[in-house]
């Protein structure tokens, strides 16, 4: 059933830009229109492109935001999230935790 | 003979209905929400749109391009490795594998880590195990990752918990004792949720998902809202999602208030204001499915409630569309045709920000 919702209405996460829009709803309580416009401006696309796998694949690769396939040497996990922090100008808790664990 | 369209009852059984019958059901369902919630009715155009979605020829339907929304997931990865008690499919896998499968294979916009019991009380004795799992997950995941569980205040009552069961006390007309038991349980639950999330946030959780808030009545909702308020005060950047258990907060206690508002009897458009006040980032409103009524009746009723909730809300809404809520049939494997129609209708017609 959750897959049915993802296919019918979802933004398909890393396949396109769903996780980025979700982050702005969750971190800044932006409603959908504002969240899409904010993310679109930050990554340099039109809001409609945020659900377009074709448009977002190159954007994610170029900005290091993580992609759905296992590309060697591409940022994954926390490295990709550190890039998301910079691009979206937002804080991500686990990135802070990670940075604080590094020795000065 | 008029053409008939394959639709569903609220329990998922297939039924065939004419266009006129679908219209009649949709008008009645919307009217039911209007009567119960004292909210505005749907327009004729909106009823027509519901009919249009119901009679679309494909088995599955989807939103128009550009109208997609992020999807959050109650219970998350447990649906893969969990047992039937959590509607899980019993695939032997780890929670990390489940989360990564949702992210990389299923296209999930967000995910969550949760204990198999999926109740905060059960997490308390093993919280550091959960912290360890969260740390490993956050190293690997990219999508926002919550820690999720239910307030499930029933676990604080005898025989499972330390406080006398208010159901037993109410039956014995010991009203003051019953109210006191609920109040003590609520305070205990608030402390537990806050304590657990202090640990998990320190381990890198993006935030908390409170699933099925209010399941044990108004005291359950009271505990959850107070936990949200405390967490927001301590952690201004924590992602907080509050999903409800039902469309109406049941007044087991009846006199509990949050920020000056009595909780008992609140409908989704009234609940959301309290979630905002408490400090939630996202609210998950519920409209229950009536198994004896048709899909168009339930869908129109859900749209009427959620549309009003969306209109008054200042925070994003991720409407609950699991089994038996949001127009979805009350069935463990809800039919695909009904799920996608409810999905499309709620997103396109109510202005919600996610599912």
Coordinates of C-alpha atoms in Angstrom, one line a residue:
Chain A
X1 CA 0.0 0.0 0.0
X2 CA 2.7 2.6 0.8
X3 CA 4.2 1.8 -2.6
X4 CA 0.8 2.5 -4.2
X5 CA 0.8 5.9 -2.6
X6 CA 4.4 6.6 -3.7
X7 CA 3.5 5.7 -7.3
X8 CA 0.2 7.6 -7.2
X9 CA 1.1 10.8 -5.4
X10 CA 4.7 10.7 -4.1
X11 CA 7.8 12.6 -5.1
X12 CA 9.8 9.3 -5.2
X13 CA 12.5 10.4 -2.8
X14 CA 16.1 10.1 -4.2
X15 CA 14.8 9.2 -7.6
X16 CA 13.9 12.8 -8.0
X17 CA 13.7 15.5 -5.2
X18 CA 11.2 14.2 -2.7
X19 CA 13.6 14.0 0.2
X20 CA 14.6 17.6 -0.3
X21 CA 11.1 18.9 -0.3
X22 CA 10.2 16.8 2.7
X23 CA 13.2 18.3 4.6
X24 CA 11.9 21.8 4.2
X25 CA 8.4 20.8 5.3
X26 CA 9.9 19.1 8.3
X27 CA 12.6 21.6 9.3
X28 CA 10.8 24.9 8.5
X29 CA 7.2 23.8 8.5
X30 CA 6.9 25.0 5.0
X31 CA 3.7 24.0 3.2
X32 CA 4.0 22.2 -0.1
X33 CA 4.0 25.2 -2.5
X34 CA 6.6 27.1 -0.5
X35 CA 8.8 24.0 0.1
X36 CA 8.8 23.2 -3.6
X37 CA 9.6 26.8 -4.6
X38 CA 12.4 27.0 -2.0
X39 CA 14.1 23.8 -3.1
X40 CA 13.6 24.5 -6.8
X41 CA 15.3 27.9 -6.3
X42 CA 18.2 26.4 -4.3
X43 CA 18.9 23.6 -6.8
X44 CA 18.2 25.6 -9.9
X45 CA 15.2 23.9 -11.4
X46 CA 11.5 24.6 -11.9
X47 CA 9.2 23.3 -9.1
X48 CA 7.7 20.8 -11.6
X49 CA 11.1 19.3 -12.1
X50 CA 11.4 18.2 -8.5
X51 CA 9.3 15.1 -9.2
X52 CA 11.0 14.5 -12.6
X53 CA 13.6 11.7 -12.3
X54 CA 15.2 12.8 -15.6
X55 CA 15.6 16.4 -14.6
X56 CA 16.8 15.6 -11.0
X57 CA 19.3 12.9 -11.8
X58 CA 21.9 15.3 -13.2
X59 CA 21.1 17.9 -10.5
X60 CA 21.7 15.4 -7.7
X61 CA 24.9 14.2 -9.2
X62 CA 26.3 17.6 -9.9
X63 CA 25.4 18.9 -6.4
X64 CA 26.4 15.7 -4.6
X65 CA 23.0 15.2 -3.1
X66 CA 23.0 11.4 -3.4
X67 CA 21.5 9.3 -6.1
X68 CA 19.4 6.2 -6.0
X69 CA 21.9 3.9 -7.8
X70 CA 25.2 2.9 -6.3
X71 CA 27.7 5.2 -8.2
X72 CA 31.3 4.5 -7.2
X73 CA 32.8 7.5 -5.3
X74 CA 29.6 9.5 -5.3
X75 CA 28.6 11.0 -2.0
X76 CA 26.3 8.6 0.0
X77 CA 24.8 8.6 3.4
X78 CA 26.1 11.3 5.7
X79 CA 28.4 12.8 3.0
X80 CA 25.4 13.4 0.7
X81 CA 23.5 14.9 3.7
X82 CA 26.3 17.4 4.4
X83 CA 26.0 18.6 0.8
X84 CA 22.2 18.8 1.2
X85 CA 22.8 21.0 4.3
X86 CA 24.8 23.4 2.3
X87 CA 22.6 23.5 -0.8
X88 CA 19.3 23.9 1.1
X89 CA 20.9 26.1 3.8
X90 CA 19.4 24.0 6.6
X91 CA 20.8 22.0 9.6
X92 CA 20.7 18.2 9.7
X93 CA 21.2 16.8 13.2
X94 CA 23.2 13.8 12.3
X95 CA 25.7 15.9 10.3
X96 CA 26.2 18.1 13.4
X97 CA 26.7 15.0 15.5
X98 CA 29.2 13.6 13.0
X99 CA 31.2 16.9 12.9
X100 CA 31.3 17.1 16.6
X101 CA 32.8 13.6 16.7
X102 CA 35.7 14.6 14.5
X103 CA 38.9 15.5 16.4
X104 CA 39.9 19.1 15.9
Chain B
X1 CA -29.6 0.0 -18.1
X2 CA -27.1 2.6 -16.8
X3 CA -23.4 1.8 -16.9
X4 CA -22.0 0.5 -13.6
X5 CA -18.5 1.1 -12.3
X6 CA -16.4 -1.3 -10.2
X7 CA -15.8 0.3 -6.8
X8 CA -15.4 -0.9 -3.2
X9 CA -17.2 -1.0 0.1
X10 CA -15.4 0.3 3.2
X11 CA -14.3 -3.2 4.0
X12 CA -12.8 -3.6 0.6
X13 CA -15.4 -5.8 -1.1
X14 CA -16.0 -5.0 -4.7
X15 CA -19.4 -3.5 -5.6
X16 CA -20.8 -2.1 -8.8
X17 CA -22.4 1.3 -8.8
X18 CA -24.0 3.6 -11.4
X19 CA -22.9 7.2 -11.7
X20 CA -26.1 8.4 -10.1
X21 CA -25.5 6.1 -7.1
X22 CA -21.9 7.3 -6.8
X23 CA -23.1 10.9 -6.7
X24 CA -25.8 10.1 -4.1
X25 CA -23.2 8.3 -1.9
X26 CA -20.6 11.1 -2.2
X27 CA -23.2 13.8 -1.3
X28 CA -24.3 11.7 1.7
X29 CA -20.7 11.1 2.8
X30 CA -19.8 14.8 2.6
X31 CA -23.0 15.7 4.4
X32 CA -22.1 13.3 7.2
X33 CA -18.8 15.2 7.8
X34 CA -20.6 18.5 7.6
X35 CA -23.1 17.4 10.3
X36 CA -20.5 15.9 12.6
X37 CA -17.7 18.5 12.2
X38 CA -19.9 21.6 11.7
X39 CA -17.7 22.4 8.7
X40 CA -18.5 23.6 5.1
X41 CA -20.0 21.2 2.6
X42 CA -18.3 20.3 -0.7
X43 CA -19.4 22.2 -3.8
X44 CA -21.1 20.6 -6.8
X45 CA -17.8 20.8 -8.7
X46 CA -16.1 19.0 -6.0
X47 CA -18.7 16.2 -5.9
X48 CA -18.3 16.0 -9.7
X49 CA -14.5 15.7 -9.3
X50 CA -15.0 12.8 -6.8
X51 CA -17.2 11.0 -9.3
X52 CA -14.7 11.6 -12.1
X53 CA -11.9 10.0 -10.0
X54 CA -14.1 7.1 -9.0
X55 CA -15.1 6.2 -12.6
X56 CA -11.7 6.6 -14.2
X57 CA -11.2 3.5 -16.3
X58 CA -7.7 2.5 -15.2
X59 CA -7.2 0.2 -12.3
X60 CA -4.7 2.7 -10.8
X61 CA -4.8 6.5 -11.1
X62 CA -2.4 9.1 -10.1
X63 CA -2.1 12.9 -9.4
X64 CA -1.5 15.3 -12.2
X65 CA 2.1 16.0 -13.0
X66 CA 3.5 18.7 -10.8
X67 CA 1.0 17.9 -7.9
X68 CA 3.1 15.2 -6.3
X69 CA 3.8 15.4 -2.5
X70 CA 6.2 13.9 -0.1
X71 CA 5.2 10.7 1.7
X72 CA 5.9 9.8 5.3
X73 CA 5.6 6.3 6.7
X74 CA 4.1 5.2 10.0
X75 CA 5.9 2.1 11.2
X76 CA 8.4 2.3 8.3
X77 CA 10.7 -0.6 7.9
X78 CA 8.7 -2.9 10.3
X79 CA 6.3 -3.5 7.5
X80 CA 9.0 -5.6 5.8
X81 CA 10.5 -7.7 8.7
X82 CA 7.5 -7.5 11.1
X83 CA 4.8 -10.0 11.8
X84 CA 1.2 -9.7 11.0
X85 CA 0.5 -7.8 14.2
X86 CA 2.2 -4.9 12.6
X87 CA 0.8 -5.8 9.1
X88 CA 4.4 -6.9 8.4
X89 CA 5.2 -9.4 5.7
X90 CA 7.8 -11.3 7.6
X91 CA 10.8 -11.0 5.3
X92 CA 13.9 -12.0 7.3
X93 CA 15.9 -8.7 7.1
X94 CA 17.4 -6.1 9.4
X95 CA 15.8 -2.8 10.0
X96 CA 18.7 -1.0 8.3
X97 CA 18.1 -3.2 5.2
X98 CA 14.4 -2.3 5.3
X99 CA 15.1 1.4 5.6
X100 CA 17.6 1.3 2.7
X101 CA 15.2 -0.7 0.6
X102 CA 12.5 1.9 1.2
X103 CA 15.0 4.7 0.3
X104 CA 16.8 3.1 -2.7
X105 CA 14.3 0.7 -4.1
X106 CA 10.8 2.0 -3.3
X107 CA 11.3 5.7 -3.7
X108 CA 10.3 6.7 -0.2
X109 CA 10.7 10.4 0.5
X110 CA 11.2 9.9 4.3
X111 CA 11.7 6.8 6.5
X112 CA 11.7 6.0 10.1
X113 CA 13.3 3.6 12.6
X114 CA 11.0 1.9 15.1
X115 CA 10.9 -0.9 17.7
X116 CA 8.9 -4.0 16.7
X117 CA 6.5 -3.2 19.6
X118 CA 6.1 0.3 18.1
X119 CA 5.2 1.8 21.5
X120 CA 7.4 4.3 23.4
X121 CA 7.0 2.4 26.7
X122 CA 8.6 -0.7 25.1
X123 CA 11.5 1.4 23.8
X124 CA 12.6 2.6 27.3
X125 CA 14.5 -0.5 28.5
X126 CA 16.3 -0.9 25.1
X127 CA 16.8 2.8 24.2
X128 CA 20.5 2.5 23.7
X129 CA 20.0 -0.4 21.3
X130 CA 17.8 2.0 19.3
X131 CA 20.4 4.7 19.6
X132 CA 23.0 2.3 18.1
X133 CA 20.6 1.4 15.3
X134 CA 19.9 5.1 14.6
X135 CA 23.6 6.0 14.4
X136 CA 24.3 3.2 11.9
X137 CA 21.2 4.1 9.9
X138 CA 22.1 7.8 9.8
X139 CA 25.5 7.0 8.4
X140 CA 23.9 5.2 5.5
X141 CA 20.6 7.0 4.8
X142 CA 20.0 10.2 2.9
X143 CA 16.2 10.8 3.3
X144 CA 14.9 12.3 6.5
X145 CA 14.9 9.6 9.2
X146 CA 12.5 9.8 12.1
X147 CA 12.3 7.7 15.2
X148 CA 8.7 6.6 15.3
X149 CA 6.4 4.9 17.8
X150 CA 2.9 5.2 19.3
X151 CA 2.2 6.9 22.6
X152 CA -0.1 3.9 23.3
X153 CA -1.0 5.0 26.8
X154 CA -3.0 1.8 27.4
X155 CA 0.3 0.1 28.3
X156 CA 0.5 2.3 31.4
X157 CA -2.6 0.7 32.9
X158 CA -2.9 -2.5 34.8
X159 CA -2.2 -5.4 34.1
X160 CA 0.6 -4.1 31.8
X161 CA 1.5 -0.9 33.6
X162 CA 1.7 0.7 37.0
X163 CA -1.6 2.6 37.1
X164 CA -5.0 1.1 37.8
X165 CA -7.0 0.6 34.7
X166 CA -9.5 3.5 34.4
X167 CA -11.9 1.3 32.5
X168 CA -12.3 -0.9 35.6
X169 CA -12.5 2.2 37.8
X170 CA -15.2 3.8 35.6
X171 CA -17.2 0.6 35.7
X172 CA -17.1 0.7 39.5
X173 CA -18.2 4.4 39.3
X174 CA -14.9 5.4 40.9
X175 CA -14.7 8.5 38.7
X176 CA -12.1 10.5 40.6
X177 CA -9.8 7.5 40.9
X178 CA -10.2 6.9 37.1
X179 CA -9.4 10.5 36.3
X180 CA -6.3 10.5 38.6
X181 CA -5.1 7.2 37.0
X182 CA -5.3 8.8 33.5
X183 CA -3.5 11.9 34.7
X184 CA -0.7 10.0 36.3
X185 CA -0.3 7.8 33.2
X186 CA -0.2 10.8 31.0
X187 CA 2.5 12.5 33.0
X188 CA 4.5 9.3 33.0
X189 CA 4.1 8.8 29.2
X190 CA 5.2 12.4 28.6
X191 CA 8.3 11.9 30.6
X192 CA 9.1 8.6 28.8
X193 CA 8.7 10.1 25.3
X194 CA 10.9 13.1 26.1
X195 CA 13.5 10.9 27.8
X196 CA 13.6 8.5 24.9
X197 CA 13.9 11.2 22.3
X198 CA 16.6 13.1 24.2
X199 CA 18.7 9.9 23.7
X200 CA 17.7 9.3 20.1
X201 CA 18.2 12.9 19.0
X202 CA 21.7 12.9 20.5
X203 CA 22.3 9.8 18.3
X204 CA 21.4 11.8 15.2
X205 CA 17.7 11.1 14.7
X206 CA 16.2 13.8 12.5
X207 CA 13.1 13.9 14.6
X208 CA 10.1 12.1 16.1
X209 CA 7.0 10.6 14.6
X210 CA 4.2 10.3 17.1
X211 CA 1.9 7.7 15.5
X212 CA -1.7 7.1 16.5
X213 CA -1.8 10.0 19.0
X214 CA -4.9 9.8 21.1
X215 CA -5.5 6.1 20.7
X216 CA -6.3 5.7 24.4
X217 CA -8.4 8.9 24.5
X218 CA -7.9 12.5 25.4
X219 CA -5.3 11.7 28.1
X220 CA -3.2 10.0 25.5
X221 CA -3.4 13.1 23.3
X222 CA -2.7 15.3 26.3
X223 CA 0.5 13.3 27.1
X224 CA 1.7 13.4 23.5
X225 CA 1.1 17.2 23.1
X226 CA 2.9 17.9 26.3
X227 CA 5.8 15.8 25.1
X228 CA 5.9 17.7 21.8
X229 CA 5.9 21.0 23.7
X230 CA 8.8 19.9 25.9
X231 CA 10.8 18.5 23.0
X232 CA 10.2 21.7 21.0
X233 CA 11.4 23.9 23.9
X234 CA 14.5 21.8 24.3
X235 CA 15.3 21.1 20.7
X236 CA 14.2 23.9 18.4
X237 CA 15.5 22.1 15.2
X238 CA 14.0 18.7 15.8
X239 CA 11.6 17.5 13.1
X240 CA 8.3 16.7 14.9
X241 CA 5.4 14.9 13.2
X242 CA 2.1 14.2 15.1
X243 CA -0.2 11.7 13.5
X244 CA -3.6 11.0 15.0
X245 CA -5.3 7.7 15.9
X246 CA -8.8 8.8 15.0
X247 CA -10.9 11.6 13.5
X248 CA -12.3 12.6 16.9
X249 CA -10.4 12.7 20.3
X250 CA -12.4 10.4 22.6
X251 CA -13.2 11.9 26.0
X252 CA -12.2 9.0 28.3
X253 CA -11.3 11.7 30.8
X254 CA -13.3 14.5 29.3
X255 CA -11.9 17.5 31.2
X256 CA -8.2 17.6 30.1
X257 CA -7.1 20.7 28.4
X258 CA -4.1 21.7 26.3
X259 CA -3.3 25.4 26.2
X260 CA -6.8 26.2 27.4
X261 CA -8.6 23.9 24.9
X262 CA -10.6 20.9 26.1
X263 CA -9.3 17.9 24.1
X264 CA -12.3 15.7 24.2
X265 CA -14.4 15.8 21.1
X266 CA -12.0 17.7 18.8
X267 CA -12.2 17.1 15.0
X268 CA -9.2 17.3 12.7
X269 CA -9.5 21.0 11.9
X270 CA -9.5 21.7 15.6
X271 CA -6.8 19.2 16.5
X272 CA -4.3 20.8 14.1
X273 CA -4.3 24.1 16.0
X274 CA -3.1 22.3 19.1
X275 CA -0.4 20.4 17.3
X276 CA 0.8 23.8 16.0
X277 CA 0.7 25.4 19.4
X278 CA 2.7 22.4 20.9
X279 CA 5.4 22.9 18.2
X280 CA 4.8 20.2 15.7
X281 CA 6.2 20.7 12.2
X282 CA 3.8 18.3 10.4
X283 CA 0.3 17.1 11.4
X284 CA -1.3 13.9 10.3
X285 CA -5.1 14.2 10.4
X286 CA -7.3 11.1 10.3
X287 CA -10.7 10.4 9.0
X288 CA -12.0 6.9 9.8
X289 CA -13.5 4.6 7.2
X290 CA -17.0 3.2 7.8
X291 CA -16.8 -0.4 6.7
X292 CA -20.6 -0.5 6.0
X293 CA -20.5 2.4 3.7
X294 CA -19.2 2.7 0.1
X295 CA -15.9 4.0 -1.1
X296 CA -17.4 7.2 -2.6
X297 CA -19.2 7.8 0.7
X298 CA -16.0 7.4 2.8
X299 CA -13.9 9.3 0.3
X300 CA -16.2 12.3 0.2
X301 CA -16.5 12.3 3.9
X302 CA -12.7 12.3 4.3
X303 CA -12.2 15.0 1.7
X304 CA -14.7 17.2 3.5
X305 CA -12.9 16.9 6.8
X306 CA -9.4 17.2 5.4
X307 CA -10.2 20.1 3.2
X308 CA -11.3 22.1 6.2
X309 CA -8.2 21.0 8.2
X310 CA -6.0 22.0 5.4
X311 CA -7.7 25.4 5.1
X312 CA -7.1 26.4 8.7
X313 CA -3.7 24.8 9.1
X314 CA -0.5 26.8 9.2
X315 CA 1.8 23.7 9.2
X316 CA 2.1 21.0 6.6
X317 CA -0.5 18.2 6.7
X318 CA 0.5 14.6 5.9
X319 CA -3.0 13.1 5.8
X320 CA -3.2 9.5 7.2
X321 CA -4.1 7.1 4.4
X322 CA -3.4 3.7 5.8
X323 CA -5.8 0.8 6.2
X324 CA -9.2 2.1 7.3
X325 CA -8.5 5.8 7.2
X326 CA -8.7 8.6 4.6
X327 CA -11.2 6.8 2.5
X328 CA -9.0 3.7 2.2
X329 CA -10.9 0.4 2.9
X330 CA -10.5 -1.2 6.3
X331 CA -8.6 -4.2 5.0
X332 CA -5.1 -5.4 5.6
X333 CA -4.2 -5.5 1.9
X334 CA -6.3 -2.5 0.7
X335 CA -7.2 -2.8 -3.0
X336 CA -4.9 -0.9 -5.3
X337 CA -7.7 0.8 -7.2
X338 CA -9.2 2.3 -4.0
X339 CA -5.8 3.3 -2.6
X340 CA -4.7 5.2 -5.7
X341 CA -8.1 6.9 -6.0
X342 CA -8.1 8.1 -2.4
X343 CA -4.5 9.2 -2.8
X344 CA -5.2 11.3 -5.9
X345 CA -8.5 12.7 -4.6
X346 CA -7.0 13.8 -1.3
X347 CA -3.9 15.4 -2.8
X348 CA -5.7 17.2 -5.7
X349 CA -8.8 18.3 -3.8
X350 CA -7.7 19.2 -0.2
X351 CA -4.4 21.0 -0.6
X352 CA -2.6 18.6 1.7
X353 CA 1.2 18.8 1.8
X354 CA 1.9 15.0 2.0
X355 CA 0.6 11.6 2.8

